[in-house]
Short mmCIF file of C-alpha atoms in Angstrom, two decimals:
data_model
loop_
_atom_site.label_atom_id
_atom_site.label_comp_id
_atom_site.label_asym_id
_atom_site.label_seq_id
_atom_site.Cartn_x
_atom_site.Cartn_y
_atom_site.Cartn_z
CA MET A 1 -0.14 -0.32 -0.04
CA ASP A 2 1.26 3.35 -0.88
CA SER A 3 1.76 6.20 1.78
CA LYS A 4 -0.98 8.20 0.28
CA LYS A 5 -3.89 5.49 0.43
CA ARG A 6 -2.33 4.90 4.19
CA ARG A 7 -2.66 8.50 5.19
CA LYS A 8 -6.11 8.74 3.49
CA ILE A 9 -7.35 5.62 5.71
CA LEU A 10 -5.52 6.80 9.01
CA GLU A 11 -7.17 10.07 8.09
CA LYS A 12 -10.20 8.56 7.92
CA LYS A 13 -10.02 6.32 10.75
CA GLN A 14 -9.01 9.43 13.30
CA THR A 15 -12.01 10.98 11.56
CA ILE A 16 -14.31 8.41 13.25
CA HIS A 17 -12.55 8.29 16.44
CA ASP A 18 -12.50 12.20 16.43
CA LEU A 19 -16.99 11.68 15.31
CA ILE A 20 -17.29 9.23 18.24
CA LYS A 21 -15.51 11.03 20.82
CA ARG A 22 -17.25 14.16 20.73
CA ALA A 23 -20.75 12.58 20.61
CA SER A 24 -19.52 10.72 23.35
CA SER A 25 -18.55 13.66 25.48
CA LEU A 26 -21.66 14.85 25.29
CA PHE A 27 -23.25 16.46 28.61
CA ASP A 28 -26.72 16.13 27.37
CA PRO A 29 -27.91 14.77 24.65
CA LEU A 30 -31.47 15.65 24.72
CA SER A 31 -30.75 19.55 24.63
CA PRO A 32 -31.16 20.01 20.90
CA PHE A 33 -34.47 18.07 20.91
CA ASP A 34 -36.38 20.10 24.12
CA SER A 35 -39.80 18.62 22.53
CA PHE A 36 -38.86 14.91 23.16
CA ARG A 37 -38.21 15.73 26.63
CA HIS A 38 -42.54 15.63 26.91
CA TYR A 39 -43.90 12.37 26.01
CA ARG A 40 -47.93 13.05 26.58
CA LYS A 41 -50.26 10.61 24.91
CA ASN A 42 -52.42 7.75 25.36
CA ASP A 43 -52.66 8.53 29.14
CA LEU A 44 -49.22 9.13 29.38
CA SER A 45 -47.04 11.97 30.94
CA MET A 46 -43.14 11.62 31.27
CA TYR A 47 -40.64 13.21 31.64
CA LEU A 48 -37.47 12.32 29.97
CA GLU A 49 -33.34 13.54 30.82
CA SER A 50 -30.13 12.18 30.47
CA GLY A 51 -27.93 10.48 32.27
CA ARG A 52 -24.30 8.59 32.43
CA GLY A 53 -23.00 5.53 33.88
CA ASP A 54 -20.57 6.68 35.86
CA ARG A 55 -22.72 9.61 37.41
CA LEU A 56 -26.07 7.96 38.03
CA SER A 57 -27.22 7.94 41.57
CA SER A 58 -27.80 4.61 43.78
CA PRO A 59 -30.85 4.79 44.56
CA LEU A 60 -31.66 5.47 40.23
CA LYS A 61 -28.83 1.93 39.75
CA GLN A 62 -30.72 -0.13 42.20
CA HIS A 63 -34.22 0.64 40.12
CA ILE A 64 -32.42 0.21 36.79
CA ARG A 65 -31.17 -2.61 37.88
CA LYS A 66 -34.17 -4.18 39.38
CA LEU A 67 -36.36 -2.77 36.10
CA LEU A 68 -34.09 -5.13 34.18
CA LYS A 69 -33.96 -7.81 35.63
CA THR A 70 -37.74 -7.77 36.17
CA ASN A 71 -38.01 -7.52 32.89
CA MET A 72 -34.85 -9.96 30.93
CA GLU A 73 -34.18 -12.68 34.02
CA GLY A 74 -36.81 -15.14 32.08
CA PHE A 75 -35.41 -14.34 28.76
CA TYR A 76 -31.28 -15.50 29.96
CA GLY A 77 -33.20 -18.34 32.57
CA SER A 78 -30.43 -20.25 33.94
CA ASP A 79 -27.34 -17.75 32.45
CA TRP A 80 -29.07 -14.53 34.35
CA PRO A 81 -26.29 -14.17 37.05
CA ILE A 82 -23.69 -13.94 34.78
CA GLN A 83 -25.54 -11.80 32.12
CA GLU A 84 -26.32 -9.31 35.01
CA LYS A 85 -22.93 -9.11 36.10
CA ALA A 86 -21.81 -8.28 32.73
CA LYS A 87 -24.46 -5.75 32.49
CA ARG A 88 -23.42 -4.18 36.00
CA LYS A 89 -20.24 -3.24 34.67
CA GLU A 90 -21.43 -2.01 30.94
CA MET A 91 -23.83 -0.03 32.78
CA SER A 92 -21.77 1.95 35.17
CA SER A 93 -18.89 2.92 32.16
CA THR A 94 -18.19 6.48 31.59
CA ASP A 95 -19.03 5.20 27.93
CA ALA A 96 -22.79 4.72 28.86
CA HIS A 97 -25.18 7.01 27.92
CA TYR A 98 -28.92 7.30 29.51
CA ILE A 99 -32.36 8.35 28.56
CA ILE A 100 -34.04 8.00 31.88
CA VAL A 101 -37.93 8.54 31.46
CA ARG A 102 -39.86 9.51 34.74
CA GLU A 103 -43.60 9.63 35.27
CA VAL A 104 -45.27 13.49 35.68
CA ARG A 105 -47.83 12.84 38.88
CA TYR A 106 -50.29 15.08 40.54
CA GLY A 107 -51.23 16.00 37.17
CA LYS A 108 -48.56 19.26 37.75
CA PRO A 109 -48.50 21.56 34.15
CA TYR A 110 -45.41 21.81 32.59
CA GLU A 111 -44.73 25.73 33.77
CA SER A 112 -41.64 27.78 34.22
CA SER A 113 -39.79 25.16 35.20
CA THR A 114 -40.02 22.10 34.24
CA ARG A 115 -37.13 20.50 35.96
CA ARG A 116 -38.48 22.10 39.28
CA ILE A 117 -41.78 20.15 38.32
CA CYS A 118 -39.89 17.07 38.30
CA SER A 119 -38.14 17.28 41.05
CA GLU A 120 -41.43 17.97 43.05
CA GLY A 121 -43.78 15.11 41.57
CA CYS A 122 -41.17 13.01 38.72
CA ASN A 123 -40.22 10.49 40.77
CA GLN A 124 -41.48 7.47 39.65
CA ILE A 125 -38.97 5.69 36.58
CA ALA A 126 -41.53 4.77 34.10
CA GLY A 127 -38.05 3.04 32.09
CA PHE A 128 -34.57 4.00 30.29
CA VAL A 129 -32.72 3.53 27.06
CA HIS A 130 -29.03 2.75 28.05
CA TYR A 131 -26.89 3.19 23.89
CA ARG A 132 -23.71 4.53 23.72
CA PHE A 133 -21.77 5.55 20.57
CA THR A 134 -18.84 3.30 19.46
CA LEU A 135 -17.78 2.14 16.36
CA GLU A 136 -19.24 -1.12 14.51
CA GLU A 137 -17.60 -3.03 11.21
CA GLU A 138 -15.49 -0.15 10.85
CA ILE A 139 -18.48 2.63 10.78
CA PRO A 140 -19.67 4.85 14.00
CA VAL A 141 -22.83 3.98 15.58
CA LEU A 142 -25.52 4.53 17.92
CA TYR A 143 -25.41 1.10 19.75
CA VAL A 144 -28.72 0.78 21.80
CA TYR A 145 -27.63 -1.46 25.27
CA GLU A 146 -31.29 -1.57 26.56
CA ILE A 147 -34.38 -0.04 26.71
CA GLN A 148 -36.57 -1.18 29.23
CA LEU A 149 -40.01 -0.32 30.12
CA GLU A 150 -42.51 -1.32 33.27
CA SER A 151 -45.01 -3.20 31.83
CA ARG A 152 -47.64 -0.95 32.60
CA PHE A 153 -46.19 1.36 30.13
CA GLN A 154 -45.51 -0.82 27.61
CA GLY A 155 -48.03 -0.88 24.44
CA LYS A 156 -48.66 2.59 24.61
CA GLY A 157 -46.35 4.16 22.10
CA LEU A 158 -43.66 5.37 24.52
CA GLY A 159 -41.03 2.79 23.25
CA GLU A 160 -41.61 3.99 19.62
CA PHE A 161 -41.26 7.64 20.65
CA LEU A 162 -37.78 6.33 22.43
CA MET A 163 -36.59 5.14 19.31
CA GLN A 164 -37.16 7.86 17.12
CA LEU A 165 -35.63 10.12 19.44
CA MET A 166 -32.38 7.20 19.25
CA GLU A 167 -33.09 7.94 15.50
CA LEU A 168 -32.26 11.64 16.55
CA ILE A 169 -29.59 11.97 18.29
CA ALA A 170 -27.41 9.36 15.96
CA SER A 171 -28.27 11.96 13.66
CA LYS A 172 -27.72 14.54 14.96
CA ASN A 173 -24.11 13.45 16.37
CA ARG A 174 -23.43 11.51 12.22
CA MET A 175 -23.67 7.93 13.42
CA SER A 176 -23.95 6.00 10.55
CA ALA A 177 -26.39 3.96 11.75
CA ILE A 178 -28.46 2.48 15.08
CA VAL A 179 -27.57 -0.74 15.93
CA LEU A 180 -28.84 -3.30 19.17
CA THR A 181 -29.55 -7.06 19.69
CA VAL A 182 -32.44 -8.76 20.97
CA GLN A 183 -32.95 -12.00 21.99
CA THR A 184 -34.98 -14.11 19.17
CA SER A 185 -37.20 -15.33 22.43
CA ASN A 186 -38.13 -12.05 23.36
CA ALA A 187 -41.17 -11.91 21.10
CA LEU A 188 -43.02 -8.91 22.08
CA ALA A 189 -39.58 -6.87 21.62
CA MET A 190 -39.21 -9.23 17.96
CA THR A 191 -42.60 -8.02 17.12
CA PHE A 192 -41.84 -4.34 18.43
CA TYR A 193 -38.61 -3.79 16.02
CA MET A 194 -39.78 -5.95 12.83
CA SER A 195 -43.44 -5.23 12.79
CA LYS A 196 -43.72 -1.45 14.25
CA LEU A 197 -40.42 0.19 13.62
CA GLY A 198 -39.44 -1.91 10.60
#
């Protein structure tokens, strides 16, 4: 390989590396999408906020782990203890980004300060998305590690809304694709991704 081609390849790799690094360093990837901070549909009233794996509070981490176990343990069966340990490590990484979905209680409207209202009335965590900006088969991608919702919030369009948001975040940060994996035994998730999202 001549030096010109090699330099071009190295420049492309560096550009991709810089792109992922820039996207990963964002404090609040939701900030360009303020209209997506709220979900009011199908009798749900939700508020979304950003988080980082290494900055989540202990109670929030515990709630996330509990929800993950509730939703996924049955699909992993006897492998769950091993998977749970691996997921705990993934979830608290500095590379882990989160969208935390909180239920707005008490019917309070979004007035002056949504954050103030949420600190007063958004104590119920309805779900979360765990994602990362990474390299997959030599292209920059937004990788959705988990999208988990409490069962009572499923089937009301919230999952579809969250995946739309993931598409927007990926596009804004110039990721070439969104990647996720689903266990084939998880028929509900398979139907959601294949039928609803195509």
